Short mmCIF file of C-alpha atoms in Angstrom, two decimals:
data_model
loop_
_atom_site.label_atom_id
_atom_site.label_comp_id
_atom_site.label_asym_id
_atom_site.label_seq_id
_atom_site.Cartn_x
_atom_site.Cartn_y
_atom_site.Cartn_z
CA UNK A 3 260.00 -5.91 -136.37
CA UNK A 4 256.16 -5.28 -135.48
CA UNK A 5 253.66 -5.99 -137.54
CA UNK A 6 251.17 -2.66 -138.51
CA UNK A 7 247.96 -2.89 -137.44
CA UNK A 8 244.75 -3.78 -139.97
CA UNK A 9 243.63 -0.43 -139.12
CA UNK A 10 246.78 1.02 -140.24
CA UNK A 11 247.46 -0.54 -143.38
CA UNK A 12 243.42 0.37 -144.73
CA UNK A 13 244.50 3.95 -143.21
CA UNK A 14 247.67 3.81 -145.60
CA UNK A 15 245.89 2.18 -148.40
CA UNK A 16 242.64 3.81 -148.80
CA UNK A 17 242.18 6.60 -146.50
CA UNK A 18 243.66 9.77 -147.66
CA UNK A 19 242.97 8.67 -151.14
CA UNK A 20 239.24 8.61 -150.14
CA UNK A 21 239.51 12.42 -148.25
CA UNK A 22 241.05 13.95 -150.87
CA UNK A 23 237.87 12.25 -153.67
CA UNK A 24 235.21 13.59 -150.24
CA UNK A 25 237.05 17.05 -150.21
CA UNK A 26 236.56 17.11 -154.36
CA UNK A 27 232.88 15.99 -154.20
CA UNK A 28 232.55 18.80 -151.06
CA UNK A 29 233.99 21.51 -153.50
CA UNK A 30 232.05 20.28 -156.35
CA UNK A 31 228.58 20.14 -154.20
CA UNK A 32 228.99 23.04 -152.56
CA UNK A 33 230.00 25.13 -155.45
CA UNK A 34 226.77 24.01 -156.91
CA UNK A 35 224.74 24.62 -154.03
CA UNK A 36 226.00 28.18 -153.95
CA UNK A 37 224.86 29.18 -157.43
CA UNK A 38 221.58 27.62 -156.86
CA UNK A 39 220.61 29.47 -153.51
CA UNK A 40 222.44 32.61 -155.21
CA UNK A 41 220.21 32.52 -158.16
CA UNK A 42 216.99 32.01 -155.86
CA UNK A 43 218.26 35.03 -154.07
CA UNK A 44 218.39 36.69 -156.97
CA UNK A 45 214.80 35.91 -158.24
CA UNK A 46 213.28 36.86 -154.73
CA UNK A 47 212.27 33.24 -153.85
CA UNK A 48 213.71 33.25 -150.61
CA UNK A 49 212.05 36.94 -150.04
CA UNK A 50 209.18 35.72 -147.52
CA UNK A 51 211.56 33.40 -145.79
CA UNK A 52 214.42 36.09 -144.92
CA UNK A 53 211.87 38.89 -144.01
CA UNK A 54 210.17 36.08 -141.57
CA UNK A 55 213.24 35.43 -140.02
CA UNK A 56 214.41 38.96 -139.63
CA UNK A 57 210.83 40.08 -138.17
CA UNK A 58 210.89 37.52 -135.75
CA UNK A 59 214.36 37.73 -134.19
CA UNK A 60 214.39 41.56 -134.13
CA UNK A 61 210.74 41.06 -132.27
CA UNK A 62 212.14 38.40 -129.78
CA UNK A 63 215.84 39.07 -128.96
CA UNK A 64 215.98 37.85 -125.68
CA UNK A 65 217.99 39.49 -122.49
CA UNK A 66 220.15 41.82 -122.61
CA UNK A 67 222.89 39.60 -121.50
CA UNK A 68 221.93 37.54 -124.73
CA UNK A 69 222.27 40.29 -127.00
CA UNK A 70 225.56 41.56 -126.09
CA UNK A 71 226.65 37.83 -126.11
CA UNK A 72 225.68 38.02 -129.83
CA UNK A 73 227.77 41.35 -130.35
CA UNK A 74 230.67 39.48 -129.10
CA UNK A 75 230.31 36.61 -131.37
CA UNK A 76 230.12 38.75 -134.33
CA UNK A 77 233.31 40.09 -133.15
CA UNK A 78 235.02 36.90 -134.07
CA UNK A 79 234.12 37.31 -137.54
CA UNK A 80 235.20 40.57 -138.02
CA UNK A 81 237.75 42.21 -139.73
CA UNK A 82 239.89 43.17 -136.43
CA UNK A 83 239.25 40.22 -134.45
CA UNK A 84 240.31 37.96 -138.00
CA UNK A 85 243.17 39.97 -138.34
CA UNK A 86 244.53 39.51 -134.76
CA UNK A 87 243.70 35.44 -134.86
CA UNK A 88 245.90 35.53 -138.01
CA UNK A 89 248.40 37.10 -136.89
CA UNK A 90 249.15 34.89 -134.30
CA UNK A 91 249.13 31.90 -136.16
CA UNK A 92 250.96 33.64 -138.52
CA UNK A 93 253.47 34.11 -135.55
CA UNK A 94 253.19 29.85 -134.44
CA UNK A 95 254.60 28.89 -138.01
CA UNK A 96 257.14 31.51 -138.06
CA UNK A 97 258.94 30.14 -134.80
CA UNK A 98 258.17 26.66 -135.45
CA UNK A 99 260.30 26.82 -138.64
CA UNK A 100 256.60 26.45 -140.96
CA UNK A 101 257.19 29.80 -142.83
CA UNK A 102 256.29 28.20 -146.04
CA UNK A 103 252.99 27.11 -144.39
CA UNK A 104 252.34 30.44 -142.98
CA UNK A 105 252.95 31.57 -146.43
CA UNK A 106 250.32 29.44 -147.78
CA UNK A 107 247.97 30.46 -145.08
CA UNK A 108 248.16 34.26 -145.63
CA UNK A 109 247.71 33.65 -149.31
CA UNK A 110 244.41 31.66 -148.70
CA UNK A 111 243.05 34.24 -146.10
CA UNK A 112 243.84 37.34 -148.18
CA UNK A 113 242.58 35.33 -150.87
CA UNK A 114 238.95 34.47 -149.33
CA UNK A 115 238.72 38.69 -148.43
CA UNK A 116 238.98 39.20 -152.07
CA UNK A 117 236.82 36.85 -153.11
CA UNK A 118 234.26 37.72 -150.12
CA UNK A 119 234.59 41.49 -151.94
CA UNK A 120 233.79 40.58 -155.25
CA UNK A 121 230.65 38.37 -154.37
CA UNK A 122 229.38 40.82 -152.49
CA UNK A 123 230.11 43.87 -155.34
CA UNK A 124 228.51 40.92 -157.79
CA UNK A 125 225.07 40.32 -156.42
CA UNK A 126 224.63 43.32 -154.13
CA UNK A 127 221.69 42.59 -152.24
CA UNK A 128 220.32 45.21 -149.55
CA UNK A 129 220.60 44.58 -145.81
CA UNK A 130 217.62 43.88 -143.64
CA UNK A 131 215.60 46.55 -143.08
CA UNK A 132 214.84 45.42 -139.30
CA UNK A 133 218.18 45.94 -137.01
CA UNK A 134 218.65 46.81 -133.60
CA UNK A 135 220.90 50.31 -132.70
CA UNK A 136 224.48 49.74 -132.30
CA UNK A 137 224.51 46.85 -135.20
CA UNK A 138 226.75 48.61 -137.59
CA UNK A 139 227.24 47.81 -141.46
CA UNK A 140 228.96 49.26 -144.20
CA UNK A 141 229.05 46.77 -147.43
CA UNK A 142 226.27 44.57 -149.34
CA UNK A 143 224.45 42.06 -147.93
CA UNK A 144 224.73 38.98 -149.55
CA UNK A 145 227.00 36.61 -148.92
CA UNK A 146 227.65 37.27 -145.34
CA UNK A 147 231.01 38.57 -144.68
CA UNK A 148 231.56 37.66 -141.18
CA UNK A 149 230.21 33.99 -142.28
CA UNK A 150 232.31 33.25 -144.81
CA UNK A 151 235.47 34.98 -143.59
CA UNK A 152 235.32 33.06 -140.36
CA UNK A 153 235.05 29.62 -142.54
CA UNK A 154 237.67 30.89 -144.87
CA UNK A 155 240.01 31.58 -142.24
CA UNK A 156 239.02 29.44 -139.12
CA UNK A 157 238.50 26.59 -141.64
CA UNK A 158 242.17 27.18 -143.16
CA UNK A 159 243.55 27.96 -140.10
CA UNK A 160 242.27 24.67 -138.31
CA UNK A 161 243.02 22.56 -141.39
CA UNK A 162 246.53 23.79 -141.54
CA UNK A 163 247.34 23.38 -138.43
CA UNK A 164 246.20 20.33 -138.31
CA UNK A 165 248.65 18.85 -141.24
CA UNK A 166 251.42 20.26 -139.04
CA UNK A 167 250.26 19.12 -135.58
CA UNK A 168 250.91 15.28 -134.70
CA UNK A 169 247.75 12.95 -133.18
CA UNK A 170 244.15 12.14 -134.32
CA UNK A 171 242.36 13.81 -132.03
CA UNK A 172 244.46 17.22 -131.74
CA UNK A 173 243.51 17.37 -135.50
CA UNK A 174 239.49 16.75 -134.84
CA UNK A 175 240.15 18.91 -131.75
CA UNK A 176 241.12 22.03 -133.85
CA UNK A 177 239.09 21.34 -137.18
CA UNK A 178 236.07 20.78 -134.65
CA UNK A 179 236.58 24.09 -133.10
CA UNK A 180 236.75 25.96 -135.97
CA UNK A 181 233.51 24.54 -137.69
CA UNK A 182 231.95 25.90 -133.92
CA UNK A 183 233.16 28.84 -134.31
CA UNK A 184 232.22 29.56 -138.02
CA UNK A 185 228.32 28.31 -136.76
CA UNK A 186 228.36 31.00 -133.95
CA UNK A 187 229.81 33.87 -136.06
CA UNK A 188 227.27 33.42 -138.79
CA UNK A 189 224.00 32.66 -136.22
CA UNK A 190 225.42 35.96 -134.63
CA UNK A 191 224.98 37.59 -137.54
CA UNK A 192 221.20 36.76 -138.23
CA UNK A 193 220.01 37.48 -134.52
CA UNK A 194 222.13 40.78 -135.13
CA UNK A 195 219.98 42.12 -137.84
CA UNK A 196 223.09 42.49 -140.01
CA UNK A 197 222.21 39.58 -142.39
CA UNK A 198 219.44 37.10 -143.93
CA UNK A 199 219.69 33.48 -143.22
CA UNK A 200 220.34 33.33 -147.09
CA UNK A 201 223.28 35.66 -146.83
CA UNK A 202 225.02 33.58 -144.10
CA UNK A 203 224.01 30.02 -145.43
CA UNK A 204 225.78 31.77 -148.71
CA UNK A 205 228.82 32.75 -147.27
CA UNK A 206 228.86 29.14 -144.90
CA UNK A 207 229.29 27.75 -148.56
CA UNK A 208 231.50 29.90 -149.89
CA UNK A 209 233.61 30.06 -147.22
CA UNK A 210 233.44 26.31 -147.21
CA UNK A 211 234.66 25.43 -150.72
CA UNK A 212 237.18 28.11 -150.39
CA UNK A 213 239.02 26.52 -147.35
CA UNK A 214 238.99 23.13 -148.95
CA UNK A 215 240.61 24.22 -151.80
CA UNK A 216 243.49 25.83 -149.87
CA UNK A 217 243.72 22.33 -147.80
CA UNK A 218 244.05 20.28 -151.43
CA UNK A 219 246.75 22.84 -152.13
CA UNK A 220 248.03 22.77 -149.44
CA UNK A 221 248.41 18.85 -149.29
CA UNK A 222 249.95 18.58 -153.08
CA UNK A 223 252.19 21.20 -152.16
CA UNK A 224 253.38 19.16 -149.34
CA UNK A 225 253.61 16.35 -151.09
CA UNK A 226 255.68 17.86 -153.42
CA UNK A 227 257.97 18.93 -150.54
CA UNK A 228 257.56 22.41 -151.39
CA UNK A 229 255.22 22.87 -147.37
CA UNK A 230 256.37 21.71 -144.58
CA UNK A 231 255.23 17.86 -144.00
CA UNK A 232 252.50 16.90 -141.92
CA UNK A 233 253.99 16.02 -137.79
CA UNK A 234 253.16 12.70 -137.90
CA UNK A 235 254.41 12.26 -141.13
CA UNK A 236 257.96 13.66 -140.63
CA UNK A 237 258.06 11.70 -137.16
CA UNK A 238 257.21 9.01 -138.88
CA UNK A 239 260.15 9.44 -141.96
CA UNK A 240 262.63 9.54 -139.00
#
């Protein structure tokens, strides 16, 4: 029989006992950091700042190949484009047998709208004043909803299907791609006029904590056999 590696056995030993205490301390942090900036919001500390930032960007916007570039990032955060990108993940678990999984992942993405709803009904905070024609908006302004939407569901999405998708980097792969595409979405958002940098640093957060709580779920379900096991752990079982 072969021996396991070092690097295997600390893996085994220590590792996903020491993700699951970061992922806690993550939720913990940035639950605090979200009431914090939310109450500066509230107090008009971060006034000057946001007002800068929206001056400046709506006075410099760039080409115009630039600025429909930053239309169709915000498209990835919206409601349509979020909807379709669910959908078809929705559709990978179904025919790869993960229906429990893609149960779990609808449940955390409707989950995040709600709560993006009722944050936004909670603190409603004005738009900018400053935004260029075309950039169209319809609900309050803080937290972002394109930001944290795309975290909730890019976030879940890549950290899902990364417990059911064998090989290191695969799982860096997606998780990395959907931390990218959260960034874009939400820096879209600012250069669009639609939001503050407060707003999207909010919803970042939000979206943030939200996602990791669905992944701790979703791992003690799985432990408890009630979602499909992790790839690499099932290939390993057998």
């Amino acid at each position: 029989m072969n021996a396991t590696p070092a690097a295997d056995q600390v893996e085994r030993l220590c590792g996903p006992g020491l993700l699951v205490y970061l992922a806690m301390l993550i939720v913990v942090v940035g639950t605090w950091g979200f009431i914090a900036l939310s109450d500066e919001v509230k107090e008009g500390d971060t006034g000057r700042f946001d007002g800068a930032v929206n001056r400046w960007i709506y006075n410099h916007r760039g080409p115009t190949w630039v600025q429909e570039a930053g239309r169709d990032l915000s498209a990835f955060g919206g409601v349509t484009g979020l909807a379709l990108i669910v959908t078809a993940v929705a559709g990978f678990l179904w025919i790869t047998h993960r229906r429990r999984a893609m149960t779990l992942m609808l449940v955390a993405t409707m989950g995040g709208v709600l709560l993006s709803g009722a944050l936004k009904h909670v603190f409603d905070r004005p738009r900018p004043p400053l935004r260029p024609i075309g950039t169209i908006v319809y609900t309050t302004s803080f937290p972002s909803g394109h930001s944290m939407l795309s975290a909730v569901t890019y976030l879940t999405l890549g950290a899902l299907l990364a417990r059911v998708t064998p090989g290191r980097r695969v799982k860096l792969y997606l998780v990395g791609v959907a931390l990218g595409l959260t960034f874009l979405v939400g820096l879209s958002r600012v250069y669009l006029g639609a939001h503050y940098p407060t707003d999207v640093l909010a919803g970042w957060t939000a979206g943030l904590v939200w996602a990791i709580l669905c992944w701790l779920v979703a791992r003690a379900l799985q432990h408890r056999g009630a979602v499909e096991k992790d790839a690499a752990a099932t290939r390993a079982a057998t």
